[in-house]
Every structure is written in structure tokens, then in C-alpha cells.
Short mmCIF file of C-alpha atoms in Angstrom, two decimals:
data_model
loop_
_atom_site.label_atom_id
_atom_site.label_comp_id
_atom_site.label_asym_id
_atom_site.label_seq_id
_atom_site.Cartn_x
_atom_site.Cartn_y
_atom_site.Cartn_z
CA MET A 1 15.53 188.79 -168.35
CA CYS A 2 14.46 186.91 -165.25
CA GLY A 3 17.01 186.73 -162.47
CA ARG A 4 14.71 186.67 -159.47
CA TYR A 5 11.06 185.80 -158.94
CA ALA A 6 8.47 184.96 -156.30
CA ALA A 7 6.70 181.59 -155.98
CA SER A 8 4.50 181.35 -152.91
CA ARG A 9 1.49 179.29 -154.08
CA LYS A 10 0.69 176.03 -152.32
CA PRO A 11 1.67 172.94 -154.32
CA GLU A 12 -1.82 171.45 -154.06
CA ASP A 13 -3.25 174.66 -155.56
CA LEU A 14 -0.74 174.56 -158.41
CA ALA A 15 -1.47 170.88 -159.00
CA GLY A 16 -5.18 171.68 -159.38
CA LEU A 17 -4.60 174.70 -161.61
CA PHE A 18 -2.32 172.84 -164.02
CA GLU A 19 -4.27 169.57 -163.87
CA VAL A 20 -1.26 167.69 -162.53
CA ARG A 21 -1.74 163.94 -162.28
CA GLN A 22 1.48 163.13 -160.45
CA TRP A 23 3.60 164.94 -157.90
CA ASP A 24 5.57 163.76 -154.90
CA PRO A 25 4.63 165.52 -151.62
CA THR A 26 8.14 164.82 -150.35
CA GLU A 27 9.34 167.31 -152.99
CA ALA A 28 7.12 170.07 -151.55
CA LEU A 29 8.89 173.43 -151.48
CA ALA A 30 8.36 176.18 -148.94
CA PRO A 31 6.85 179.45 -150.20
CA ASP A 32 9.65 181.58 -151.61
CA TRP A 33 9.32 185.31 -152.19
CA ASN A 34 12.90 185.71 -153.40
CA VAL A 35 13.69 182.81 -155.75
CA ALA A 36 17.29 183.07 -156.95
CA PRO A 37 19.35 181.01 -159.41
CA THR A 38 20.43 177.51 -158.21
CA LYS A 39 17.37 177.21 -155.96
CA ASP A 40 14.85 174.40 -156.42
CA VAL A 41 11.65 175.54 -158.12
CA TYR A 42 8.39 173.93 -159.21
CA ALA A 43 8.09 172.91 -162.84
CA VAL A 44 5.06 171.46 -164.61
CA LEU A 45 5.88 169.03 -167.41
CA ASP A 46 4.47 166.17 -169.45
CA ARG A 47 6.56 163.00 -169.67
CA PRO A 48 6.21 159.26 -168.94
CA VAL A 49 6.40 158.30 -165.29
CA ARG A 50 9.68 156.57 -164.56
CA ASP A 51 9.44 152.79 -163.93
CA SER A 52 5.69 152.83 -164.72
CA GLY A 53 6.01 150.56 -167.73
CA SER A 54 4.10 153.08 -169.85
CA THR A 55 5.40 155.48 -172.50
CA GLU A 56 2.30 157.68 -172.24
CA PRO A 57 3.13 161.25 -171.11
CA VAL A 58 1.68 162.20 -167.73
CA ARG A 59 1.26 165.74 -166.40
CA GLN A 60 3.70 166.03 -163.49
CA MET A 61 4.92 168.69 -161.09
CA ARG A 62 8.58 168.33 -160.17
CA ALA A 63 11.10 170.28 -158.11
CA LEU A 64 13.95 171.27 -160.45
CA ARG A 65 17.12 173.26 -159.92
CA TRP A 66 17.03 176.68 -161.59
CA GLY A 67 20.01 177.00 -163.91
CA LEU A 68 20.14 174.58 -166.84
CA VAL A 69 23.03 172.12 -167.10
CA PRO A 70 23.22 170.58 -170.61
CA SER A 71 23.33 166.79 -170.71
CA TRP A 72 26.75 166.91 -172.38
CA ALA A 73 28.36 169.23 -169.80
CA LYS A 74 31.37 167.82 -167.99
CA THR A 75 30.55 169.70 -164.77
CA PRO A 76 27.46 171.53 -163.48
CA GLU A 77 29.25 174.81 -162.74
CA GLY A 78 27.83 176.62 -165.77
CA GLY A 79 24.23 176.09 -164.67
CA ALA A 80 24.14 179.25 -162.59
CA ARG A 81 24.72 181.25 -165.79
CA MET A 82 22.03 179.46 -167.83
CA ILE A 83 19.00 180.72 -165.94
CA ASN A 84 17.53 182.31 -169.09
CA ALA A 85 17.26 181.28 -172.74
CA ARG A 86 16.27 183.69 -175.50
CA ALA A 87 13.11 182.51 -177.25
CA GLU A 88 14.35 183.93 -180.54
CA THR A 89 17.63 181.95 -180.60
CA ALA A 90 17.15 178.93 -178.30
CA HIS A 91 16.74 176.66 -181.34
CA GLU A 92 20.26 177.62 -182.46
CA LYS A 93 22.07 177.12 -179.15
CA PRO A 94 23.60 173.69 -178.33
CA SER A 95 22.69 174.15 -174.66
CA PHE A 96 18.98 174.63 -175.35
CA ARG A 97 18.23 173.17 -178.80
CA ARG A 98 17.28 169.63 -177.77
CA ALA A 99 15.35 170.78 -174.72
CA LEU A 100 13.30 173.20 -176.84
CA THR A 101 12.24 170.31 -179.05
CA THR A 102 11.40 167.69 -176.42
CA ARG A 103 11.76 169.01 -172.86
CA ARG A 104 9.55 172.04 -172.30
CA CYS A 105 7.96 173.00 -169.01
CA LEU A 106 6.01 175.71 -167.21
CA LEU A 107 7.48 177.47 -164.18
CA PRO A 108 4.71 178.85 -161.95
CA ALA A 109 5.36 182.22 -160.31
CA ASP A 110 3.57 185.04 -158.54
CA GLY A 111 5.63 187.40 -160.70
CA TYR A 112 9.22 188.46 -161.18
CA PHE A 113 11.53 191.23 -160.00
CA GLU A 114 13.44 193.63 -162.18
CA TRP A 115 15.66 196.59 -161.36
CA VAL A 116 15.48 199.97 -163.10
CA THR A 117 18.43 202.18 -163.99
CA ALA A 118 18.97 205.30 -166.08
CA GLU A 119 18.32 205.18 -169.81
CA ASP A 120 21.98 205.59 -170.84
CA GLU A 121 23.05 202.57 -168.80
CA ARG A 122 20.13 200.56 -170.21
CA ALA A 123 21.24 201.42 -173.76
CA LEU A 124 24.71 200.06 -173.03
CA GLU A 125 23.22 196.85 -171.68
CA GLU A 126 21.10 196.38 -174.80
CA GLN A 127 24.29 196.66 -176.85
CA GLY A 128 25.97 194.06 -174.65
CA LYS A 129 28.59 196.57 -173.50
CA LYS A 130 27.69 196.82 -169.84
CA LYS A 131 25.85 194.92 -167.17
CA ARG A 132 23.87 197.64 -165.47
CA ALA A 133 23.92 198.18 -161.74
CA ARG A 134 20.75 197.30 -159.90
CA LYS A 135 18.79 200.18 -158.43
CA GLN A 136 15.06 200.45 -157.84
CA PRO A 137 13.37 197.01 -157.84
CA TYR A 138 9.94 196.55 -159.41
CA PHE A 139 7.65 193.56 -159.09
CA VAL A 140 5.94 192.52 -162.33
CA THR A 141 2.85 190.36 -161.91
CA PRO A 142 -0.38 189.42 -163.74
CA ALA A 143 -2.85 192.28 -163.32
CA ASP A 144 -5.69 189.87 -162.50
CA GLY A 145 -3.78 188.18 -159.66
CA SER A 146 -3.46 184.86 -161.46
CA VAL A 147 -0.43 182.58 -161.48
CA MET A 148 2.22 183.57 -164.00
CA ALA A 149 3.20 180.49 -166.01
CA MET A 150 6.66 181.18 -167.40
CA ALA A 151 7.80 179.14 -170.37
CA GLY A 152 10.76 176.98 -169.43
CA LEU A 153 13.12 174.28 -170.66
CA TYR A 154 14.50 171.42 -168.61
CA GLU A 155 17.37 169.00 -168.96
CA PHE A 156 18.90 165.95 -167.26
CA TRP A 157 22.57 165.77 -166.29
CA ARG A 158 24.41 162.71 -164.96
CA ASP A 159 27.17 163.24 -162.41
CA ARG A 160 29.66 160.56 -163.47
CA THR A 161 31.63 160.94 -160.25
CA LEU A 162 28.77 159.34 -158.26
CA PRO A 163 27.37 155.79 -158.29
CA ASP A 164 23.98 155.10 -159.90
CA ASP A 165 22.19 154.75 -156.56
CA HIS A 166 23.42 158.08 -155.18
CA PRO A 167 20.56 160.60 -154.66
CA ARG A 168 22.55 163.29 -156.50
CA ALA A 169 23.68 161.10 -159.39
CA TRP A 170 21.09 162.75 -161.66
CA TRP A 171 20.37 166.48 -161.78
CA THR A 172 17.22 167.90 -163.35
CA THR A 173 17.66 171.58 -164.12
CA CYS A 174 15.69 174.29 -165.89
CA SER A 175 15.86 177.68 -167.58
CA VAL A 176 13.33 180.47 -168.15
CA LEU A 177 12.65 181.52 -171.74
CA THR A 178 12.67 185.27 -172.31
CA THR A 179 11.45 187.52 -175.09
CA ALA A 180 11.52 191.22 -175.99
CA ALA A 181 9.75 193.29 -173.37
CA GLU A 182 6.41 194.86 -174.22
CA THR A 183 6.40 198.48 -175.33
CA THR A 184 2.65 198.96 -174.84
CA PRO A 185 1.29 200.47 -171.61
CA LEU A 186 1.20 198.35 -168.50
CA ALA A 187 -2.19 197.48 -167.03
CA GLY A 188 -3.35 200.30 -164.79
CA TYR A 189 -0.71 202.76 -165.98
CA ALA A 190 -1.67 206.19 -164.59
CA GLY A 191 1.08 208.43 -165.95
CA GLU A 192 3.75 207.90 -163.29
CA GLY A 193 6.67 205.49 -163.19
CA PRO A 194 7.49 203.09 -166.01
CA ARG A 195 4.90 203.19 -168.79
CA ALA A 196 5.79 199.79 -170.27
CA LEU A 197 7.81 196.71 -169.38
CA ALA A 198 10.45 197.87 -171.88
CA ASP A 199 11.00 200.92 -169.66
CA ILE A 200 12.06 198.57 -166.88
CA HIS A 201 14.18 196.09 -168.85
CA PRO A 202 14.57 195.19 -172.55
CA ARG A 203 13.71 191.53 -171.86
CA MET A 204 10.88 189.77 -170.01
CA PRO A 205 10.00 186.15 -169.21
CA LEU A 206 7.83 184.55 -171.87
CA MET A 207 4.45 184.03 -170.20
CA MET A 208 2.30 181.16 -171.43
CA THR A 209 -1.43 181.80 -171.28
CA PRO A 210 -3.68 178.81 -170.41
CA ASP A 211 -4.74 178.28 -174.02
CA ARG A 212 -1.14 177.33 -174.87
CA TRP A 213 -0.29 175.13 -171.89
CA ALA A 214 -1.28 171.80 -173.44
CA SER A 215 0.53 172.36 -176.74
CA TRP A 216 3.62 173.73 -175.03
CA LEU A 217 3.92 170.77 -172.66
CA ASP A 218 3.04 168.08 -175.21
CA PRO A 219 6.22 166.12 -176.13
CA ALA A 220 4.57 165.38 -179.48
CA THR A 221 4.84 169.07 -180.39
CA THR A 222 8.17 168.86 -182.21
CA GLY A 223 7.66 170.74 -185.47
CA GLU A 224 9.78 173.87 -185.82
CA ASP A 225 6.83 175.96 -187.00
CA GLU A 226 4.59 174.63 -184.22
CA ILE A 227 7.13 175.53 -181.56
CA ARG A 228 7.91 178.94 -182.99
CA ALA A 229 4.21 179.80 -183.01
CA LEU A 230 4.13 179.08 -179.28
CA LEU A 231 7.12 181.36 -178.65
CA THR A 232 5.23 184.52 -179.56
CA ALA A 233 4.45 186.89 -176.72
CA PRO A 234 0.89 186.91 -175.32
CA ALA A 235 -1.51 189.80 -175.82
CA PRO A 236 -0.18 193.03 -174.25
CA GLY A 237 -1.65 194.64 -171.18
CA LEU A 238 -1.82 191.51 -169.01
CA MET A 239 0.86 192.64 -166.54
CA ARG A 240 1.23 195.38 -163.98
CA ALA A 241 4.44 196.59 -162.31
CA TYR A 242 4.98 198.42 -159.07
CA PRO A 243 7.98 199.50 -156.96
CA VAL A 244 9.00 197.37 -153.98
CA GLY A 245 11.57 197.78 -151.23
CA THR A 246 15.26 197.30 -151.95
CA GLY A 247 15.35 194.44 -149.43
CA VAL A 248 14.69 192.02 -152.29
CA SER A 249 18.13 192.88 -153.69
CA ASN A 250 19.65 190.75 -150.93
CA VAL A 251 18.97 187.08 -151.67
CA ARG A 252 19.11 186.30 -147.95
CA ASN A 253 15.91 188.28 -147.40
CA ASN A 254 12.68 186.34 -147.83
CA GLY A 255 9.08 186.93 -146.86
CA PRO A 256 5.77 188.26 -148.19
CA GLU A 257 6.78 191.82 -147.25
CA LEU A 258 9.13 191.80 -150.26
CA LEU A 259 6.02 192.05 -152.46
CA ASP A 260 4.56 195.04 -150.60
CA GLU A 261 3.87 197.90 -152.98
CA LEU A 262 5.61 201.20 -152.26
CA PRO A 263 3.74 204.48 -152.75
CA ALA A 264 6.81 205.78 -154.63
CA PRO A 265 10.20 204.39 -155.69
CA GLU A 266 12.96 204.36 -153.08
CA GLU A 267 15.58 205.25 -155.69
CA GLU A 268 15.34 208.03 -158.24
CA THR A 269 14.94 206.63 -161.75
CA LEU A 270 14.53 208.17 -165.18
CA PHE A 271 11.55 207.67 -167.49
#
């Protein structure tokens, strides 16, 4: 899954990397090394610019709220629970089905955090019988230091209790797509700690490699087979994982020190 991540890159750098043609500097977000659900996050998307008079999609970077609220929801309360969507079943779920077809985005990140527990607790979680307690946090990040572009979905929700001209009348929210975690060795694995992402958690964010960005963002990509082909995991071995301090477990903590690599885990874990 993805319940916490880091996003510290400058917006102008992201705009250049993703070839963004439109973004509003007034939506600039501060670097965040502990992004939690319901926070605003950067999303890259292709859609017509509002009030431009053109229907041509334009590559944009927007600040969206993390936690998808379906357009048909009566209230936004459920958004905090819809931070992730399973790539394998999103096309079946009413909350994500329409967004998967026409409202896809990329969510830039430095990497994401995941917490490791004992194997028996992890087995219960995989069976849906228990939500495991968080223990040792790990930071998972591209081994080459590049930006991690997580596949995402976004949606618009209208707050009918507010007038049209109210700044919060419309919400734009998003969710991270996840897939089965890799079972192949992590980049740089040297025989200690978790061997693969699946040893950390059974799910991982679906990372989009640059060769898929254009097709993923293109609103004209609507065919079921086309979309499913894009939902396959990238080549293995692109990610590394290392233990970080337990300070990241508290959402109030924020700063680059949360990404500092520990020489050894703070909590005993089983592998």
C-alpha cells in the first residue's frame, strides 16, 4: 500500500521533468518529507484548461487533496480512506471506475514509507484478518535517485452546501494505484534486511516509468486493454529500501532527516 510518502522536489524542477505546460505558482507546495492522507500533493495530468475555449488536453501540474472523493459522494468524509486503489480491481469499483477511464494522473514522490512487522502478522493482513501494527519504518525509493512517478487517479467533487463562487465549492482529490509487491531482490541487496519489497509489505505503489507517462496521462487512452497494459508493474530491480528512524511514524514530524538511512533497524524484525 502507500500510506505515507516524501515529496520534496521543487515545483519548477517537476514541471521541467514532466514537460508541464501549465501550473499556477500560487498553488506551490512546501517540501514535505512526511506526506499523509488528506494533505495537498502535486499531481501531473492532461486535461483542457478551464475557461480557455479549447478542448485540447494540456499537460498541467495541480495541487490535489490526497484521498479520493467520488463525484457521487454525499459528503467528503470517506476520502481519507480512499488513499489507495488496487490496480487489479479499480475497473470494477464504483469509486474508481470512471476515473480509471478518463482521469488518470502521476503523483511525483521521492519515495514512500512502509513499516515492517513479523511474518505471522503480515500473513493475517494479507488475508484481511488484521491490520498489522507499525514497527520499523523503511524508505523505498528509486535506486538511481530519480523521481518516483506513482500512478494515480483523480476526481472532482462538488460541495452542494456552498455557493458556486466559494473557493471550496469544488474539491479535486486523488488516490494512489497499488499493485502486488515485487518478490525479486531489491537493488543493492547485500544479504541483510528485507530481500524484496514483498518482505516489507504485500502491496506497493504502481510506479510509471517515463516511457508510459504520455499514454497513461492521455485522456484518449480509454480502451480496457490499453489501460490494463499500462497497469502492469515495471521491470524489477529499480527500487532500493533502507531503514529510517521511527520519527516518521508521527505525522507531526517533518524534515529531510526523516529520510536519513540508519546503519541498522531500530526495531527487531523477522526476515
